[in-house]
XYZ file of C-alpha atoms in Angstrom:
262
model
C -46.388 -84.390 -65.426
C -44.327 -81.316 -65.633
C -41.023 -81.591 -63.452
C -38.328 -79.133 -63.825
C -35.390 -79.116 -64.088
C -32.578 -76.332 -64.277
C -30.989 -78.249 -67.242
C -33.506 -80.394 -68.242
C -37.356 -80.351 -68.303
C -39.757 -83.229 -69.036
C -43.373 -83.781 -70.082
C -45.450 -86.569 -70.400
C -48.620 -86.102 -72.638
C -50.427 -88.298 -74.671
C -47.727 -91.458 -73.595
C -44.966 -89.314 -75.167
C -42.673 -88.326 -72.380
C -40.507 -85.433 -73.756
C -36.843 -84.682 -72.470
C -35.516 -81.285 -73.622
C -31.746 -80.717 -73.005
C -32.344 -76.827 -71.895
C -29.126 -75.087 -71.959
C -29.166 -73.203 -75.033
C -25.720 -70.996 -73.401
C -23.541 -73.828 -73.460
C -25.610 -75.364 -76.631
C -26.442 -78.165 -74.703
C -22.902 -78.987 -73.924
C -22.662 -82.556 -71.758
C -20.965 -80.942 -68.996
C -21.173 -82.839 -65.574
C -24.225 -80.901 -64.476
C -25.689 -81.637 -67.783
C -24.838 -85.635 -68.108
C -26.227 -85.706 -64.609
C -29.407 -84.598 -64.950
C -30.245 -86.040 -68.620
C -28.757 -89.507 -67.179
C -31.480 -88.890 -64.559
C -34.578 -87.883 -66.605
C -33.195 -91.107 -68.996
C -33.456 -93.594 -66.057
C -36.600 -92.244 -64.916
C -38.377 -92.703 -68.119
C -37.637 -95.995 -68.109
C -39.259 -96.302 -64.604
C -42.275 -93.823 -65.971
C -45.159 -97.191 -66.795
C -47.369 -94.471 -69.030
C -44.500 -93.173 -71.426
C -44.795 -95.656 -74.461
C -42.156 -93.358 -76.372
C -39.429 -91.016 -75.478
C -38.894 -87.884 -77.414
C -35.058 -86.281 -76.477
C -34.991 -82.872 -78.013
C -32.987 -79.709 -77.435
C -34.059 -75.927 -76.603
C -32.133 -73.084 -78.446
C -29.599 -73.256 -81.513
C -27.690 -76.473 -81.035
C -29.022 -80.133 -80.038
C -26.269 -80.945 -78.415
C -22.461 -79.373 -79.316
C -21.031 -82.634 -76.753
C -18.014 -81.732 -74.350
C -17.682 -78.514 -73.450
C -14.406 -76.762 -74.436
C -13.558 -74.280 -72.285
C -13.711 -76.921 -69.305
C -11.144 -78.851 -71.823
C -8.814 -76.097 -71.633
C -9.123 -75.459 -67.956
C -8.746 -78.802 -67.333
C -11.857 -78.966 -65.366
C -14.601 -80.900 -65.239
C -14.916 -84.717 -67.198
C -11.044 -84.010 -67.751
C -10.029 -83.294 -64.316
C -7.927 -85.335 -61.962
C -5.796 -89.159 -62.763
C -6.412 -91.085 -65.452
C -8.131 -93.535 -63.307
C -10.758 -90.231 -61.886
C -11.590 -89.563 -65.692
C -12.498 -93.438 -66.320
C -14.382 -93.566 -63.564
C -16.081 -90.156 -64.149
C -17.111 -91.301 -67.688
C -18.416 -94.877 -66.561
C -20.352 -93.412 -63.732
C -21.431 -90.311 -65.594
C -21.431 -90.406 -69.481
C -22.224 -94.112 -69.522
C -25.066 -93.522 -67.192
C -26.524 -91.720 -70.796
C -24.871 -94.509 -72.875
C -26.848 -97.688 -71.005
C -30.098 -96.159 -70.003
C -31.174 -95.470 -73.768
C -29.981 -98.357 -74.865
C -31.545 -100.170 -71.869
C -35.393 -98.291 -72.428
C -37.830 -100.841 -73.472
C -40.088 -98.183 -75.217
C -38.938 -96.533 -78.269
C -37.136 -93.674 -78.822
C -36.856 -90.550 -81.448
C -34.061 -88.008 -81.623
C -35.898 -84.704 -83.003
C -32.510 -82.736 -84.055
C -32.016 -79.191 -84.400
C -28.378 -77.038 -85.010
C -25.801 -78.960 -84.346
C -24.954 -82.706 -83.265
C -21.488 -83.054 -82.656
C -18.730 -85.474 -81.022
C -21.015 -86.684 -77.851
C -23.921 -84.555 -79.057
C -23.975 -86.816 -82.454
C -23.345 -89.794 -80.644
C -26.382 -89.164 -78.485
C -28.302 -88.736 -81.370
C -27.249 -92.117 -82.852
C -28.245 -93.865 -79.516
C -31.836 -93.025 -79.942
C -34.229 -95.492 -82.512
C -35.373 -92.694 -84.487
C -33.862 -89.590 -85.564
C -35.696 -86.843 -87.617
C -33.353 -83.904 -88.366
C -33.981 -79.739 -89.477
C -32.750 -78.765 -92.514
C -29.996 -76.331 -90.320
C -29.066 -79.415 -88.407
C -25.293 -80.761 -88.519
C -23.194 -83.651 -87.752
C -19.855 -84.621 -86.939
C -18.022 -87.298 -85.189
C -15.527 -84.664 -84.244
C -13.174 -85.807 -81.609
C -10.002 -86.097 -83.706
C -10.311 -82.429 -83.654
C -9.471 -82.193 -80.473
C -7.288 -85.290 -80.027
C -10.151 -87.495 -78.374
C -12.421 -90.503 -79.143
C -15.767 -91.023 -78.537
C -15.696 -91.561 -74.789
C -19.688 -92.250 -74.576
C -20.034 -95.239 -77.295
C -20.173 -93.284 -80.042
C -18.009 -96.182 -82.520
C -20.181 -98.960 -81.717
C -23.358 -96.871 -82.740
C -22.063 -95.252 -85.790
C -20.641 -98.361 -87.240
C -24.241 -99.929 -86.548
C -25.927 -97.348 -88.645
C -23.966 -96.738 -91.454
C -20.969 -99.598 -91.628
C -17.619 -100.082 -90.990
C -15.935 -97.787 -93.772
C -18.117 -94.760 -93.376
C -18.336 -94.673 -90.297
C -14.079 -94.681 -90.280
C -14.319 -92.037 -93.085
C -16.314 -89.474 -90.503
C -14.010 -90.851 -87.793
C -11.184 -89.976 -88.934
C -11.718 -86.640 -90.820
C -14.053 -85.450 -88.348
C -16.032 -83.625 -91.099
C -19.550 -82.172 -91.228
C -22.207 -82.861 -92.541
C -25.549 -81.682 -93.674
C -28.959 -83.359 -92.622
C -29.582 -84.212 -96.500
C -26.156 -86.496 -96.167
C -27.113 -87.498 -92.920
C -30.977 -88.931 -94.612
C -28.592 -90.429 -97.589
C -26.375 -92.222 -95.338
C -29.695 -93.111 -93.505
C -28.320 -91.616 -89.875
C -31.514 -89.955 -89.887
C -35.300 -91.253 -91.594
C -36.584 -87.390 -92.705
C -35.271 -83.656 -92.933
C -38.044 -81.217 -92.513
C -38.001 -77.398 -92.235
C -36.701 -75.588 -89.452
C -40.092 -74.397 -88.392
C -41.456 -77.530 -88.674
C -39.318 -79.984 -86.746
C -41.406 -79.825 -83.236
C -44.426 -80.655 -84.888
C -43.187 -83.328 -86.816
C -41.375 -84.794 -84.008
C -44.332 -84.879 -81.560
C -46.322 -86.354 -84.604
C -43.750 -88.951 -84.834
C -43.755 -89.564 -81.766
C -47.321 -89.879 -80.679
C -47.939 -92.251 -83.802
C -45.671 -94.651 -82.119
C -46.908 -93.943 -78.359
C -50.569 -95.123 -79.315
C -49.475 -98.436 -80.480
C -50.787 -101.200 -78.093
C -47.749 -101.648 -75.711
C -47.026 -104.326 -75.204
C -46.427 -105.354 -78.789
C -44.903 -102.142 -79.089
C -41.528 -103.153 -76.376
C -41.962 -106.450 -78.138
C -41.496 -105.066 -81.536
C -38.700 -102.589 -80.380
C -36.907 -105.750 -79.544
C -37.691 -107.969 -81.902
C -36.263 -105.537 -84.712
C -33.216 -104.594 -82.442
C -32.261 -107.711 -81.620
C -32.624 -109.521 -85.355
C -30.418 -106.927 -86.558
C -27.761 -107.870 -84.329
C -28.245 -111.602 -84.390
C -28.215 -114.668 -87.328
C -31.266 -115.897 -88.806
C -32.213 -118.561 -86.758
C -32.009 -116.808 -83.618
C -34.362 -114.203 -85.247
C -36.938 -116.227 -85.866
C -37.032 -118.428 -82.506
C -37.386 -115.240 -80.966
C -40.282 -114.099 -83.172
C -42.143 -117.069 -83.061
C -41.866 -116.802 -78.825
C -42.590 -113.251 -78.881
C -45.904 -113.875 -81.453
C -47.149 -116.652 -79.031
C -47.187 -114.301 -75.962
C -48.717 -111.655 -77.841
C -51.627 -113.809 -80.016
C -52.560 -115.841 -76.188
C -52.570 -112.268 -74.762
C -55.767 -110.065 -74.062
C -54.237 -107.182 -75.457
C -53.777 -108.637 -78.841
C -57.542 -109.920 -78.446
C -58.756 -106.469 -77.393
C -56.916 -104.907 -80.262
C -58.157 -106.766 -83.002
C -61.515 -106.402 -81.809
C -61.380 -102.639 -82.064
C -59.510 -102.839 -85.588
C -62.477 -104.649 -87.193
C -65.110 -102.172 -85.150
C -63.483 -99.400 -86.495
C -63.628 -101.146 -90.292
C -67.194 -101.548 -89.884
């Protein structure tokens, strides 16, 4: 598959379906155009049966530099009309973004180049996985312009690296490099510039050509016991091990794991 889009193209190879934010101009800004379409690649992938993992990646300089300031200043675009236009613009466009990667049952990996800022970082952080290039940046930057996160970005960041951090980058909106961002664990590895596609796609086929159902299963197990007590955790494992060990796929799988020994 090979649709295109003006903004956004996809690709499905090898059950990695790749979504590349192609607007280098604006550096990926999330204009309305923009929101649109990656909303609709987003919600398609979740409808695609062969993707097993989604890799969101940018053309250009920038992954993703979030709202774009010269509508700000014109008043145009996300910002334009009542109060009540601009809540329902962001619940019908931004959140479109916000619910269908948190809603895709496969997983997910962020492969993130230049910079990720305000919406752009937030996106980022709404992915399972997010490998980083050494020029890559970050900031939860909205106090810089006298926002919040509009798209969910305060419920993510607090989720990956607590409460008090993720006030400190809040509230001072400050940079920082992809070696902080590996310390503070936002993202798993920095690699070189040059090397960021390939490691990406490796990533991201590695994952793809796990058997799949146990790979949604997994996704969900680990999402879910993160957010949940103990007990829960485990009630869920032990119904999501039953499916999978009475399941042919599990069967088939371990069959080919001892072939492959011998």
């Amino acid at each position: 598959m090979n649709d295109e889009n003006p903004l956004v193209t996809t690709d499905l190879a090898d059950g990695v379906l790749t979504i590349t934010l192609d607007a280098p101009e604006t550096g990926n800004a999330l204009d309305l155009a923009m929101t649109d379409a990656l909303a609709g690649a987003l919600e398609d992938a979740g409808n695609t049966p062969d993707a097993h993992c989604v890799l969101l990646r940018s053309s250009g300089r920038h992954f993703c530099t979030g709202g774009n300031v010269k509508d700000m200043a014109r008043g145009a675009d996300l910002m334009a009309g009542t109060t009540t236009d601009i809540q329902d613009r962001l619940r019908l466009g931004l959140h479109r973004i916000t619910h269908a990667l948190r809603n895709l049952e496969v997983p997910s990996v962020a492969a993130v180049n230049g910079a990720a800022v305000g919406a752009g970082f937030d996106l980022a952080l709404m992915c399972d996985v997010r490998i980083a290039a050494r020029s890559a940046r970050f900031a939860e930057s909205f106090l810089r312009l006298g926002l919040v996160s509009g798209i969910g970005g305060a419920w993510f960041l607090t989720r990956v690296v607590g409460l008090a951090k993720a006030m400190e980058l809040t509230l001072t909106s400050e940079f920082i490099s992809a070696e902080t961002a590996a310390e503070l664990r936002i993202v798993s590895r920095v690699v070189d510039d040059d090397r960021l596609a390939a490691e990406a796609a490796d990533l991201a086929r590695t994952i793809a050509a796990q058997p799949p159902h146990a790979l949604r299963m997994a996704k969900r197990l680990v999402r879910e016991s993160a957010e949940s007590g103990l007990p829960s955790a485990l009630e869920l494992a032990a119904a999501m091990q039953a499916i999978l060990l009475s399941g042919d796929e599990h069967r088939t799988t371990v069959k080919q794991f001892l072939e492959n020994r011998r």
